[in-house]
Coordinates of C-alpha atoms in Angstrom, one line a residue:
Chain A
G855 CA 193.7 213.3 13.5
A856 CA 193.1 214.2 17.1
G857 CA 195.2 217.4 17.2
V858 CA 194.2 221.0 17.6
S859 CA 192.7 222.4 14.3
Q860 CA 192.3 226.0 13.2
T861 CA 190.3 227.5 10.4
P862 CA 190.9 229.2 8.1
S863 CA 194.5 228.5 7.5
N864 CA 194.9 231.8 5.8
K865 CA 192.7 234.9 5.9
V866 CA 193.2 238.1 3.8
T867 CA 191.0 241.0 4.7
E868 CA 190.9 244.8 4.2
K869 CA 191.5 247.3 6.8
G870 CA 188.4 248.0 8.9
K871 CA 186.8 244.7 8.3
Y872 CA 185.6 242.2 10.9
V873 CA 187.2 238.7 11.1
E874 CA 186.6 235.5 13.1
L875 CA 189.2 232.8 13.6
R876 CA 188.2 229.4 14.9
C877 CA 190.0 226.9 17.1
D878 CA 189.0 223.2 17.7
P879 CA 191.0 221.9 20.7
I880 CA 191.8 218.4 21.5
S881 CA 188.8 216.6 22.8
G882 CA 188.7 216.6 26.6
H883 CA 191.1 219.5 27.0
T884 CA 189.6 222.0 29.4
A885 CA 192.2 224.7 29.0
L886 CA 192.5 226.7 25.7
Y887 CA 194.9 229.5 24.8
W888 CA 195.3 232.0 22.0
Y889 CA 198.6 233.4 21.0
R890 CA 199.7 235.8 18.3
Q891 CA 203.0 235.5 16.5
S892 CA 204.5 238.3 14.5
L893 CA 207.2 237.7 11.9
G894 CA 210.5 236.9 13.5
Q895 CA 209.1 236.8 17.1
G896 CA 207.9 234.1 19.5
P897 CA 204.3 233.6 20.2
E898 CA 202.7 236.3 22.5
F899 CA 199.9 235.3 24.9
L900 CA 196.5 236.8 24.2
I901 CA 193.8 235.0 26.3
Y902 CA 193.2 231.8 28.3
F903 CA 190.0 229.9 28.8
Q904 CA 189.3 227.4 31.5
G905 CA 186.1 225.7 30.4
T906 CA 183.7 228.3 29.1
G907 CA 185.1 231.3 30.9
A908 CA 188.0 233.6 30.0
A909 CA 190.1 233.2 33.1
D910 CA 192.9 235.6 31.8
D911 CA 192.4 238.1 29.0
S912 CA 195.3 240.3 30.0
G913 CA 197.1 239.7 26.7
L914 CA 194.4 241.1 24.4
P915 CA 195.9 244.3 22.9
N916 CA 192.7 246.4 22.9
D917 CA 188.9 246.2 22.9
R918 CA 188.8 245.3 19.2
F919 CA 189.8 241.8 20.2
F920 CA 187.4 239.4 21.8
A921 CA 187.2 235.7 22.2
V922 CA 184.5 233.2 23.2
R923 CA 184.2 229.6 24.1
P924 CA 180.4 229.1 24.7
E925 CA 180.3 225.4 25.2
G926 CA 183.8 224.8 26.6
S927 CA 185.2 223.3 23.4
V928 CA 185.5 225.3 20.2
S929 CA 186.7 228.9 20.6
T930 CA 186.4 231.9 18.3
L931 CA 188.7 234.8 18.3
K932 CA 187.0 237.9 16.9
I933 CA 188.7 241.0 15.7
Q934 CA 186.8 244.2 14.9
R935 CA 187.9 247.1 12.7
T936 CA 191.0 245.3 11.7
E937 CA 194.2 247.3 11.3
R938 CA 197.4 246.5 9.3
G939 CA 199.2 245.9 12.5
D940 CA 196.9 243.0 13.3
S941 CA 198.6 241.0 10.6
A942 CA 200.2 238.0 12.2
V943 CA 199.8 234.2 12.7
Y944 CA 197.2 233.5 15.4
L945 CA 197.9 230.3 17.2
C946 CA 195.6 228.3 19.4
A947 CA 196.7 225.7 22.0
S948 CA 195.0 223.4 24.4
S949 CA 196.0 221.4 27.4
L950 CA 194.3 219.0 29.8
T951 CA 194.3 221.4 32.7
A952 CA 196.0 224.3 34.1
P953 CA 198.5 225.1 35.8
V954 CA 200.6 225.1 32.8
N955 CA 201.7 221.8 31.4
E956 CA 202.2 220.6 27.9
Q957 CA 200.3 222.8 25.5
F958 CA 199.4 221.3 22.2
F959 CA 199.4 223.9 19.4
G960 CA 197.4 224.1 16.2
P961 CA 198.9 225.1 12.8
G962 CA 197.7 228.6 13.2
T963 CA 195.8 231.1 11.1
R964 CA 197.8 233.5 9.0
L965 CA 195.9 236.8 9.0
T966 CA 196.9 239.5 6.5
V967 CA 195.2 242.9 6.7
L968 CA 195.6 245.0 3.5
Chain B
S975 CA 207.5 241.1 33.5
Q976 CA 209.6 238.1 32.6
E977 CA 211.6 238.1 29.4
L978 CA 213.4 235.3 27.6
E979 CA 216.5 235.9 25.5
Q980 CA 217.6 233.2 23.1
S981 CA 221.1 232.9 21.5
P982 CA 222.1 232.7 18.8
Q983 CA 219.3 234.2 16.8
S984 CA 220.2 232.1 13.9
L985 CA 222.6 229.2 13.2
I986 CA 223.8 227.4 10.1
V987 CA 225.6 224.1 10.6
Q988 CA 226.9 221.3 8.5
E989 CA 225.1 218.0 8.8
G990 CA 226.7 215.9 11.4
K991 CA 227.9 218.8 13.6
N992 CA 226.9 219.4 17.2
L993 CA 225.2 222.6 18.3
T994 CA 223.9 224.4 21.3
I995 CA 221.1 226.9 21.7
N996 CA 220.7 229.0 24.9
C997 CA 217.8 230.5 26.6
T998 CA 218.2 233.1 29.4
S999 CA 215.5 234.3 31.6
S1000 CA 215.2 237.7 33.4
K1001 CA 213.6 236.0 36.3
T1002 CA 213.8 232.7 38.1
L1003 CA 212.6 229.8 35.9
Y1004 CA 210.0 227.6 37.5
G1005 CA 209.3 225.6 34.4
L1006 CA 211.0 225.8 31.0
Y1007 CA 209.5 224.4 27.8
W1008 CA 211.3 223.8 24.5
Y1009 CA 209.3 223.8 21.2
K1010 CA 210.2 223.4 17.6
Q1011 CA 208.4 225.2 14.8
K1012 CA 208.6 224.7 11.0
Y1013 CA 207.5 227.4 8.7
G1014 CA 203.8 227.6 8.4
E1015 CA 203.2 225.0 11.1
G1016 CA 202.4 225.0 14.7
L1017 CA 204.7 224.4 17.6
I1018 CA 205.8 220.9 18.3
F1019 CA 206.5 220.1 22.0
L1020 CA 210.0 218.8 22.7
M1021 CA 210.7 218.8 26.4
M1022 CA 209.7 220.4 29.7
L1023 CA 212.1 221.0 32.5
Q1024 CA 211.0 221.9 36.0
K1025 CA 213.8 221.2 38.5
G1026 CA 217.1 223.0 38.8
G1027 CA 219.8 220.8 37.3
E1028 CA 217.3 218.7 35.4
E1029 CA 218.4 217.2 32.1
K1030 CA 216.2 215.4 29.6
S1031 CA 217.0 213.7 26.3
H1032 CA 214.9 212.7 23.3
E1033 CA 216.7 211.0 20.4
K1034 CA 219.6 213.3 19.6
I1035 CA 218.3 216.4 21.5
T1036 CA 219.3 217.1 25.1
A1037 CA 218.0 220.0 27.2
K1038 CA 219.2 221.2 30.6
L1039 CA 217.9 223.6 33.1
D1040 CA 220.3 225.6 35.3
E1041 CA 218.0 227.2 37.7
K1042 CA 220.7 229.2 39.5
K1043 CA 221.7 230.9 36.3
Q1044 CA 218.2 231.2 35.1
Q1045 CA 219.3 229.5 31.9
S1046 CA 218.5 226.5 29.8
S1047 CA 220.4 225.0 26.9
L1048 CA 219.3 222.7 24.1
H1049 CA 222.0 220.6 22.6
I1050 CA 221.7 218.6 19.3
T1051 CA 224.2 215.9 18.6
A1052 CA 225.1 214.9 15.0
S1053 CA 222.6 217.3 13.4
Q1054 CA 220.5 216.2 10.5
P1055 CA 218.5 218.2 7.9
S1056 CA 215.4 217.1 9.8
H1057 CA 216.5 219.2 12.8
A1058 CA 216.1 222.4 10.8
G1059 CA 213.5 224.8 12.0
I1060 CA 212.9 227.4 14.7
Y1061 CA 213.5 226.4 18.3
L1062 CA 211.5 228.3 20.9
C1063 CA 212.0 228.3 24.6
G1064 CA 208.9 229.2 26.8
A1065 CA 208.6 229.9 30.5
A1066 CA 205.5 229.5 32.6
G1067 CA 204.5 233.1 32.9
G1068 CA 202.0 232.6 35.6
Y1069 CA 199.3 230.0 36.3
N1070 CA 198.1 229.8 32.8
K1071 CA 200.3 231.1 30.0
L1072 CA 203.7 230.7 28.4
I1073 CA 206.1 233.5 27.7
F1074 CA 208.3 232.7 24.7
G1075 CA 211.7 233.8 23.5
A1076 CA 212.1 235.2 19.9
G1077 CA 213.4 231.8 18.7
T1078 CA 216.6 230.4 17.2
R1079 CA 216.5 229.7 13.5
L1080 CA 218.5 226.6 12.6
A1081 CA 219.6 225.5 9.1
V1082 CA 221.4 222.2 8.6
H1083 CA 223.2 221.9 5.3
P1084 CA 223.9 218.4 3.9

């Protein structure tokens, strides 16, 4: 399939551990977004990449969160010293270009911090 | 900052019934997106509305944007079990991101 893929689909970790979440966008999509969805809520914006650069990281909650997209395709969201409050579904989306147009979402990674 | 409020929060209907979901913005809407989400899955794009008064339809789902009221509505005609899921409205929150409402959870009973 040619959709957005995310790995792993589920991740269980212990408080204080480091985790990496991966996103493979649709080929040719230059814009990539990360969102976080808590139970019973809509997705909340974290960070936006245009190409290799993070054009807007205003949604990252604190400096424990970091994301990269070194070659302008695959992106990795990194969370240091995980806390129980980080438990959520992390969604990745991509689009052809910005400004905002149709964003195609991946299935998400469900992160559980024990 | 812009906020989107969806109503109702949840909805249970009998198969074949019509239903409407509303999305109200705290600020003027310049673009409104409707997505559907099933449990454990990503968001599926339904429709995008950009102009005041615009109306779009796809199969049995119709969405309207009333720019003056800062509202959008999603109407489903003759609902089916396949329509069940979470419906999310999203607004362009700037150049590059979407701001979402909390979602409306729809159940359709046969």
